[in-house]
Amino acid sequence: MTMYADIVFLTNAVIDYMLLFLTGHICRQPLRKRRLLFASLVGATYTVFLFFPPLSFAFTFLAKLLFSCLMIMLAFRWTKMWGFVRLLATFYAVSFFIGGGLMAAHAMLEEKSEVVDGIVVTHTGASGPPLTLWFLIIGFSLLWWGVRYGYYSVKASRQVDVQYVQLEVDIFGHTIACRGFIDTGNQLFDPLTRIPVTVMEAEVWKGILPERLLQRLEEEITAFELDMPEEESRWLERLRFIPYRTVSSQTGFLVAIRPDEVRVYANDKTYCINRMLIGLRAVRLSADRSYQAIVHPKGIEERYVIAS
């Protein structure tokens, strides 16, 4: 069997580049083409050892692991130990999945093959470029697309699962509950304290919030314009006025309340947040009434999870 070193080197360089690209994509790493290209070329030099039997030590597990670590470091730089291990594990997972898929497809389609020195050799009668080379290029491309498409499909379905959550707000011994929607584009914070703001429909607060405040939510008000009875004056201490800007560049102030505690229920987890403001809107947030609150993404951070 004739092996062409240039074809083997080029094929492995392309495969390594696509594997590293997919690894960085999954792990959300900066994808710098020059670094990926250099790392893939270094990885492709590993195939040179095939043509030099005295370099058989390179086929040991330790040598392969060190070569993989070198490729990861060249492609994505060193960050932290856990981040590096995550990249390395993802790189191997993607490689095993695509490599296993190619071997399975090849075993189904081959007519005659044998194992020579640990290498599967397929005998074909085709002329021109070897059939196995075209099979490798086409099969790898299809499997690479499948892994990438499958990853984003799973990610999208998971996002749909966590988009809707159950929200509970405690204040003055009352609990206000409603369905919330996680909006990753919600980056509304109190400019002074940097406390995240979750927006709720004021209608949910009926019976708990003072009627005078509910009636004036649509107006441009300040704390000094609120004439509230003495028994309801405690609400004034909890009010905040958050400046905001809409997509159409309109500015205004959002009336917000500082609750005692906020709880978010999502994916069988409970998130407890003590520092979150609740902005009140007199209009409906959802036309189909599928949710009554736009929850700030900070509300589902892992640090707020309550151990069950």
mmCIF file of C-alpha atoms in Angstrom:
data_model
loop_
_atom_site.group_PDB
_atom_site.id
_atom_site.type_symbol
_atom_site.label_atom_id
_atom_site.label_comp_id
_atom_site.label_asym_id
_atom_site.label_seq_id
_atom_site.Cartn_x
_atom_site.Cartn_y
_atom_site.Cartn_z
ATOM 1 C CA MET A 1 0.000 0.000 0.000
ATOM 2 C CA THR A 2 1.325 3.427 -0.969
ATOM 3 C CA MET A 3 0.977 6.277 1.519
ATOM 4 C CA TYR A 4 1.540 9.883 0.432
ATOM 5 C CA ALA A 5 2.987 11.950 3.266
ATOM 6 C CA ASP A 6 1.700 15.266 1.913
ATOM 7 C CA ILE A 7 -1.877 13.995 1.601
ATOM 8 C CA VAL A 8 -1.801 12.445 5.075
ATOM 9 C CA PHE A 9 -0.368 15.650 6.562
ATOM 10 C CA LEU A 10 -2.877 17.937 4.826
ATOM 11 C CA THR A 11 -5.844 15.726 5.712
ATOM 12 C CA ASN A 12 -4.897 15.597 9.385
ATOM 13 C CA ALA A 13 -4.268 19.352 9.483
ATOM 14 C CA VAL A 14 -7.767 20.045 8.146
ATOM 15 C CA ILE A 15 -9.333 17.565 10.581
ATOM 16 C CA ASP A 16 -7.420 18.989 13.560
ATOM 17 C CA TYR A 17 -8.459 22.516 12.588
ATOM 18 C CA MET A 18 -12.136 21.563 12.457
ATOM 19 C CA LEU A 19 -11.917 19.649 15.749
ATOM 20 C CA LEU A 20 -10.252 22.590 17.495
ATOM 21 C CA PHE A 21 -12.746 25.016 15.962
ATOM 22 C CA LEU A 22 -15.684 22.927 17.190
ATOM 23 C CA THR A 23 -14.105 22.550 20.642
ATOM 24 C CA GLY A 24 -13.671 26.298 20.997
ATOM 25 C CA HIS A 25 -17.209 26.890 19.739
ATOM 26 C CA ILE A 26 -18.719 24.548 22.321
ATOM 27 C CA CYS A 27 -16.594 25.939 25.169
ATOM 28 C CA ARG A 28 -17.193 29.547 24.056
ATOM 29 C CA GLN A 29 -13.528 30.349 23.583
ATOM 30 C CA PRO A 30 -12.165 33.140 21.351
ATOM 31 C CA LEU A 31 -11.558 31.599 17.921
ATOM 32 C CA ARG A 32 -8.401 33.102 16.468
ATOM 33 C CA LYS A 33 -7.784 31.633 13.022
ATOM 34 C CA ARG A 34 -4.004 31.975 13.142
ATOM 35 C CA ARG A 35 -3.726 30.186 16.466
ATOM 36 C CA LEU A 36 -6.102 27.452 15.312
ATOM 37 C CA LEU A 37 -4.153 27.029 12.084
ATOM 38 C CA PHE A 38 -0.803 26.866 13.867
ATOM 39 C CA ALA A 39 -2.129 24.355 16.428
ATOM 40 C CA SER A 40 -3.616 22.172 13.680
ATOM 41 C CA LEU A 41 -0.331 22.179 11.746
ATOM 42 C CA VAL A 42 1.546 21.178 14.884
ATOM 43 C CA GLY A 43 -1.000 18.423 15.469
ATOM 44 C CA ALA A 44 -0.604 17.223 11.875
ATOM 45 C CA THR A 45 3.149 16.768 12.378
ATOM 46 C CA TYR A 46 2.217 13.845 14.605
ATOM 47 C CA THR A 47 1.489 11.880 11.420
ATOM 48 C CA VAL A 48 5.183 12.144 10.476
ATOM 49 C CA PHE A 49 5.907 9.532 13.139
ATOM 50 C CA LEU A 50 4.043 6.986 10.972
ATOM 51 C CA PHE A 51 6.893 7.039 8.469
ATOM 52 C CA PHE A 52 9.695 6.569 11.018
ATOM 53 C CA PRO A 53 9.514 3.262 12.932
ATOM 54 C CA PRO A 54 12.263 4.342 15.413
ATOM 55 C CA LEU A 55 9.814 7.003 16.686
ATOM 56 C CA SER A 56 7.326 4.363 17.814
ATOM 57 C CA PHE A 57 7.419 5.803 21.358
ATOM 58 C CA ALA A 58 5.149 8.561 20.042
ATOM 59 C CA PHE A 59 2.282 6.061 19.846
ATOM 60 C CA THR A 60 2.131 5.656 23.629
ATOM 61 C CA PHE A 61 -0.796 7.058 25.582
ATOM 62 C CA LEU A 62 1.378 9.613 27.399
ATOM 63 C CA ALA A 63 2.820 10.981 24.159
ATOM 64 C CA LYS A 64 -0.639 11.321 22.603
ATOM 65 C CA LEU A 65 -1.945 13.093 25.714
ATOM 66 C CA LEU A 66 0.978 15.533 25.775
ATOM 67 C CA PHE A 67 0.514 16.271 22.081
ATOM 68 C CA SER A 68 -3.178 16.976 22.636
ATOM 69 C CA CYS A 69 -2.371 19.296 25.552
ATOM 70 C CA LEU A 70 0.111 21.165 23.369
ATOM 71 C CA MET A 71 -2.512 21.645 20.646
ATOM 72 C CA ILE A 72 -5.055 22.977 23.166
ATOM 73 C CA MET A 73 -2.549 25.416 24.642
ATOM 74 C CA LEU A 74 -1.501 26.691 21.234
ATOM 75 C CA ALA A 75 -5.081 27.123 20.069
ATOM 76 C CA PHE A 76 -6.645 28.694 23.169
ATOM 77 C CA ARG A 77 -3.807 29.682 25.515
ATOM 78 C CA TRP A 78 -3.605 28.749 29.171
ATOM 79 C CA THR A 79 -6.297 30.137 31.456
ATOM 80 C CA LYS A 80 -7.078 28.048 34.536
ATOM 81 C CA MET A 81 -6.668 24.365 35.296
ATOM 82 C CA TRP A 82 -10.409 23.672 35.228
ATOM 83 C CA GLY A 83 -10.853 25.587 31.981
ATOM 84 C CA PHE A 84 -7.966 23.696 30.386
ATOM 85 C CA VAL A 85 -9.330 20.309 31.516
ATOM 86 C CA ARG A 86 -12.750 21.277 30.153
ATOM 87 C CA LEU A 87 -11.240 22.143 26.771
ATOM 88 C CA LEU A 88 -9.231 18.935 26.684
ATOM 89 C CA ALA A 89 -12.229 16.791 27.638
ATOM 90 C CA THR A 90 -14.407 18.487 25.000
ATOM 91 C CA PHE A 91 -11.692 17.999 22.379
ATOM 92 C CA TYR A 92 -11.530 14.269 23.103
ATOM 93 C CA ALA A 93 -15.311 13.929 23.276
ATOM 94 C CA VAL A 94 -15.743 15.545 19.860
ATOM 95 C CA SER A 95 -12.859 13.484 18.414
ATOM 96 C CA PHE A 96 -14.234 10.203 19.773
ATOM 97 C CA PHE A 97 -17.732 10.957 18.525
ATOM 98 C CA ILE A 98 -16.646 11.852 15.002
ATOM 99 C CA GLY A 99 -13.961 9.145 14.858
ATOM 100 C CA GLY A 100 -16.397 6.514 16.109
ATOM 101 C CA GLY A 101 -18.987 7.620 13.583
ATOM 102 C CA LEU A 102 -16.473 7.336 10.735
ATOM 103 C CA MET A 103 -15.384 3.864 11.822
ATOM 104 C CA ALA A 104 -18.982 2.695 12.135
ATOM 105 C CA ALA A 105 -19.935 4.062 8.716
ATOM 106 C CA HIS A 106 -16.776 2.600 7.165
ATOM 107 C CA ALA A 107 -17.440 -0.827 8.657
ATOM 108 C CA MET A 108 -20.946 -0.792 7.192
ATOM 109 C CA LEU A 109 -19.810 0.237 3.704
ATOM 110 C CA GLU A 110 -16.521 -1.642 3.276
ATOM 111 C CA GLU A 111 -16.340 -4.717 1.061
ATOM 112 C CA LYS A 112 -13.028 -6.181 2.102
ATOM 113 C CA SER A 113 -10.585 -5.071 4.753
ATOM 114 C CA GLU A 114 -7.820 -6.358 6.991
ATOM 115 C CA VAL A 115 -5.798 -5.106 9.925
ATOM 116 C CA VAL A 116 -2.104 -4.464 9.221
ATOM 117 C CA ASP A 117 0.031 -3.382 12.195
ATOM 118 C CA GLY A 118 -3.022 -2.010 13.952
ATOM 119 C CA ILE A 119 -4.197 -0.073 10.880
ATOM 120 C CA VAL A 120 -7.469 -0.921 9.099
ATOM 121 C CA VAL A 121 -6.636 -1.299 5.387
ATOM 122 C CA THR A 122 -9.477 -1.343 2.849
ATOM 123 C CA HIS A 123 -8.913 -2.865 -0.583
ATOM 124 C CA THR A 124 -10.714 -1.111 -3.421
ATOM 125 C CA GLY A 125 -10.391 -1.159 -7.162
ATOM 126 C CA ALA A 126 -11.182 2.480 -7.819
ATOM 127 C CA SER A 127 -8.800 4.578 -9.831
ATOM 128 C CA GLY A 128 -7.629 8.075 -9.056
ATOM 129 C CA PRO A 129 -7.648 9.427 -5.467
ATOM 130 C CA PRO A 130 -8.141 6.694 -2.839
ATOM 131 C CA LEU A 131 -11.767 6.088 -1.979
ATOM 132 C CA THR A 132 -10.952 6.188 1.722
ATOM 133 C CA LEU A 133 -9.682 9.773 1.387
ATOM 134 C CA TRP A 134 -12.935 10.991 -0.153
ATOM 135 C CA PHE A 135 -14.909 9.004 2.367
ATOM 136 C CA LEU A 136 -12.903 10.610 5.177
ATOM 137 C CA ILE A 137 -13.429 14.130 3.860
ATOM 138 C CA ILE A 138 -17.153 13.756 3.185
ATOM 139 C CA GLY A 139 -17.878 11.661 6.285
ATOM 140 C CA PHE A 140 -15.970 13.964 8.607
ATOM 141 C CA SER A 141 -17.706 17.042 7.208
ATOM 142 C CA LEU A 142 -21.146 15.485 7.669
ATOM 143 C CA LEU A 143 -20.412 14.301 11.212
ATOM 144 C CA TRP A 144 -18.845 17.659 12.116
ATOM 145 C CA TRP A 145 -21.989 19.405 10.939
ATOM 146 C CA GLY A 146 -24.092 16.878 12.858
ATOM 147 C CA VAL A 147 -22.243 17.483 16.126
ATOM 148 C CA ARG A 148 -22.464 21.249 15.717
ATOM 149 C CA TYR A 149 -26.142 21.166 14.755
ATOM 150 C CA GLY A 150 -26.965 18.721 17.551
ATOM 151 C CA TYR A 151 -25.167 20.848 20.132
ATOM 152 C CA TYR A 152 -27.104 23.963 19.213
ATOM 153 C CA SER A 153 -30.383 22.021 19.068
ATOM 154 C CA VAL A 154 -29.866 20.714 22.604
ATOM 155 C CA LYS A 155 -28.784 24.145 23.761
ATOM 156 C CA ALA A 156 -31.845 25.781 22.199
ATOM 157 C CA SER A 157 -34.226 23.252 23.753
ATOM 158 C CA ARG A 158 -32.599 23.743 27.137
ATOM 159 C CA GLN A 159 -32.997 27.509 26.808
ATOM 160 C CA VAL A 160 -36.707 27.047 26.125
ATOM 161 C CA ASP A 161 -36.973 24.942 29.285
ATOM 162 C CA VAL A 162 -35.437 27.651 31.474
ATOM 163 C CA GLN A 163 -37.110 30.593 29.754
ATOM 164 C CA TYR A 164 -40.202 30.261 31.908
ATOM 165 C CA VAL A 165 -39.815 30.166 35.678
ATOM 166 C CA GLN A 166 -41.954 30.541 38.754
ATOM 167 C CA LEU A 167 -41.334 33.762 40.659
ATOM 168 C CA GLU A 168 -42.157 34.582 44.288
ATOM 169 C CA VAL A 169 -41.586 37.957 45.985
ATOM 170 C CA ASP A 170 -41.791 38.444 49.766
ATOM 171 C CA ILE A 171 -42.470 41.879 51.269
ATOM 172 C CA PHE A 172 -44.008 42.924 54.592
ATOM 173 C CA GLY A 173 -45.220 39.386 55.241
ATOM 174 C CA HIS A 174 -46.936 39.084 51.853
ATOM 175 C CA THR A 175 -45.932 36.731 49.023
ATOM 176 C CA ILE A 176 -46.601 37.709 45.416
ATOM 177 C CA ALA A 177 -46.344 34.790 42.980
ATOM 178 C CA CYS A 178 -46.471 34.744 39.188
ATOM 179 C CA ARG A 179 -44.907 33.200 36.131
ATOM 180 C CA GLY A 180 -41.738 34.828 34.890
ATOM 181 C CA PHE A 181 -39.762 34.935 31.668
ATOM 182 C CA ILE A 182 -35.944 34.896 31.717
ATOM 183 C CA ASP A 183 -34.773 37.657 29.396
ATOM 184 C CA THR A 184 -31.029 37.422 28.747
ATOM 185 C CA GLY A 185 -31.216 40.860 27.138
ATOM 186 C CA ASN A 186 -32.454 42.429 30.363
ATOM 187 C CA GLN A 187 -29.464 44.349 31.703
ATOM 188 C CA LEU A 188 -31.399 46.794 33.873
ATOM 189 C CA PHE A 189 -29.593 47.727 37.098
ATOM 190 C CA ASP A 190 -29.990 50.378 39.737
ATOM 191 C CA PRO A 191 -27.244 52.819 38.657
ATOM 192 C CA LEU A 192 -26.291 53.602 42.275
ATOM 193 C CA THR A 193 -26.242 50.172 43.931
ATOM 194 C CA ARG A 194 -25.884 47.976 40.806
ATOM 195 C CA ILE A 195 -28.753 45.809 42.030
ATOM 196 C CA PRO A 196 -30.479 43.921 39.174
ATOM 197 C CA VAL A 197 -34.078 44.837 38.363
ATOM 198 C CA THR A 198 -36.863 42.375 37.557
ATOM 199 C CA VAL A 199 -39.965 43.872 35.953
ATOM 200 C CA MET A 200 -43.461 42.731 37.020
ATOM 201 C CA GLU A 201 -46.994 43.658 36.059
ATOM 202 C CA ALA A 202 -48.537 45.950 38.662
ATOM 203 C CA GLU A 203 -51.791 44.029 38.388
ATOM 204 C CA VAL A 204 -50.186 41.113 40.221
ATOM 205 C CA TRP A 205 -49.694 43.419 43.224
ATOM 206 C CA LYS A 206 -53.341 44.404 43.572
ATOM 207 C CA GLY A 207 -54.560 44.022 47.130
ATOM 208 C CA ILE A 208 -51.030 44.376 48.510
ATOM 209 C CA LEU A 209 -49.628 47.576 47.029
ATOM 210 C CA PRO A 210 -51.329 50.860 48.097
ATOM 211 C CA GLU A 211 -54.078 51.908 45.675
ATOM 212 C CA ARG A 212 -52.699 55.437 45.279
ATOM 213 C CA LEU A 213 -49.374 54.070 44.098
ATOM 214 C CA LEU A 214 -51.037 51.656 41.672
ATOM 215 C CA GLN A 215 -53.080 54.498 40.171
ATOM 216 C CA ARG A 216 -50.064 56.682 39.497
ATOM 217 C CA LEU A 217 -47.626 54.150 38.064
ATOM 218 C CA GLU A 218 -48.212 55.401 34.524
ATOM 219 C CA GLU A 219 -47.335 58.978 35.484
ATOM 220 C CA GLU A 220 -43.942 60.554 35.857
ATOM 221 C CA ILE A 221 -43.759 60.795 39.621
ATOM 222 C CA THR A 222 -41.161 61.333 42.292
ATOM 223 C CA ALA A 223 -41.207 60.264 45.892
ATOM 224 C CA PHE A 224 -42.133 63.799 47.002
ATOM 225 C CA GLU A 225 -45.332 63.802 44.969
ATOM 226 C CA LEU A 226 -46.740 60.723 46.672
ATOM 227 C CA ASP A 227 -49.254 61.694 49.307
ATOM 228 C CA MET A 228 -49.775 58.474 51.224
ATOM 229 C CA PRO A 229 -51.463 57.835 54.577
ATOM 230 C CA GLU A 230 -49.206 57.327 57.567
ATOM 231 C CA GLU A 231 -50.081 53.635 57.834
ATOM 232 C CA GLU A 232 -48.817 53.116 54.285
ATOM 233 C CA SER A 233 -45.729 55.337 54.545
ATOM 234 C CA ARG A 234 -43.508 52.288 55.033
ATOM 235 C CA TRP A 235 -43.778 51.705 51.286
ATOM 236 C CA LEU A 236 -41.959 54.969 50.639
ATOM 237 C CA GLU A 237 -38.817 53.511 52.225
ATOM 238 C CA ARG A 238 -38.920 50.653 49.725
ATOM 239 C CA LEU A 239 -39.437 52.745 46.576
ATOM 240 C CA ARG A 240 -36.705 53.301 44.021
ATOM 241 C CA PHE A 241 -36.792 55.191 40.711
ATOM 242 C CA ILE A 242 -34.712 53.488 38.018
ATOM 243 C CA PRO A 243 -33.804 55.426 34.860
ATOM 244 C CA TYR A 244 -34.137 53.359 31.693
ATOM 245 C CA ARG A 245 -33.943 53.699 27.948
ATOM 246 C CA THR A 246 -36.119 51.769 25.487
ATOM 247 C CA VAL A 247 -35.128 50.364 22.085
ATOM 248 C CA SER A 248 -36.655 53.452 20.456
ATOM 249 C CA SER A 249 -34.325 55.628 22.597
ATOM 250 C CA GLN A 250 -37.140 56.862 24.825
ATOM 251 C CA THR A 251 -36.067 57.543 28.407
ATOM 252 C CA GLY A 252 -38.012 57.506 31.639
ATOM 253 C CA PHE A 253 -38.110 56.323 35.233
ATOM 254 C CA LEU A 254 -39.320 52.944 36.377
ATOM 255 C CA VAL A 255 -40.915 52.728 39.817
ATOM 256 C CA ALA A 256 -39.267 49.827 41.658
ATOM 257 C CA ILE A 257 -39.722 48.233 45.065
ATOM 258 C CA ARG A 258 -37.068 46.656 47.253
ATOM 259 C CA PRO A 259 -38.566 43.363 48.540
ATOM 260 C CA ASP A 260 -37.433 41.289 51.490
ATOM 261 C CA GLU A 261 -36.620 38.248 49.356
ATOM 262 C CA VAL A 262 -37.061 36.941 45.827
ATOM 263 C CA ARG A 263 -37.254 33.246 44.926
ATOM 264 C CA VAL A 264 -37.003 31.782 41.446
ATOM 265 C CA TYR A 265 -37.980 28.178 40.694
ATOM 266 C CA ALA A 266 -36.426 26.695 37.537
ATOM 267 C CA ASN A 267 -35.240 23.217 36.499
ATOM 268 C CA ASP A 268 -36.024 21.659 39.882
ATOM 269 C CA LYS A 269 -33.803 24.270 41.541
ATOM 270 C CA THR A 270 -34.679 27.090 43.895
ATOM 271 C CA TYR A 271 -32.783 30.370 43.657
ATOM 272 C CA CYS A 272 -33.007 32.736 46.615
ATOM 273 C CA ILE A 273 -31.983 36.366 45.986
ATOM 274 C CA ASN A 274 -31.888 39.039 48.685
ATOM 275 C CA ARG A 275 -30.587 41.846 46.477
ATOM 276 C CA MET A 276 -33.045 42.414 43.650
ATOM 277 C CA LEU A 277 -35.425 45.251 42.836
ATOM 278 C CA ILE A 278 -38.912 44.702 41.403
ATOM 279 C CA GLY A 279 -39.901 47.247 38.781
ATOM 280 C CA LEU A 280 -43.660 47.770 38.313
ATOM 281 C CA ARG A 281 -45.365 48.311 34.968
ATOM 282 C CA ALA A 282 -49.051 49.152 34.580
ATOM 283 C CA VAL A 283 -49.181 47.521 31.127
ATOM 284 C CA ARG A 284 -49.194 43.865 30.189
ATOM 285 C CA LEU A 285 -45.769 42.377 29.583
ATOM 286 C CA SER A 286 -47.102 39.502 27.473
ATOM 287 C CA ALA A 287 -49.913 39.766 24.955
ATOM 288 C CA ASP A 288 -50.908 36.124 25.451
ATOM 289 C CA ARG A 289 -50.585 36.320 29.255
ATOM 290 C CA SER A 290 -47.974 33.566 29.238
ATOM 291 C CA TYR A 291 -45.929 35.433 31.855
ATOM 292 C CA GLN A 292 -46.341 38.410 34.185
ATOM 293 C CA ALA A 293 -42.697 39.183 34.950
ATOM 294 C CA ILE A 294 -39.451 39.684 33.048
ATOM 295 C CA VAL A 295 -36.851 38.129 35.324
ATOM 296 C CA HIS A 296 -33.301 39.421 35.317
ATOM 297 C CA PRO A 297 -30.820 36.672 34.262
ATOM 298 C CA LYS A 298 -28.869 37.291 37.476
ATOM 299 C CA GLY A 299 -31.758 35.578 39.244
ATOM 300 C CA ILE A 300 -30.693 32.099 38.053
ATOM 301 C CA GLU A 301 -26.999 32.250 38.829
ATOM 302 C CA GLU A 302 -25.593 29.167 40.538
ATOM 303 C CA ARG A 303 -24.469 31.121 43.619
ATOM 304 C CA TYR A 304 -28.129 31.694 44.545
ATOM 305 C CA VAL A 305 -29.141 28.033 44.453
ATOM 306 C CA ILE A 306 -30.560 26.711 47.729
ATOM 307 C CA ALA A 307 -29.303 23.255 48.655
ATOM 308 C CA SER A 308 -32.217 20.830 48.726
#
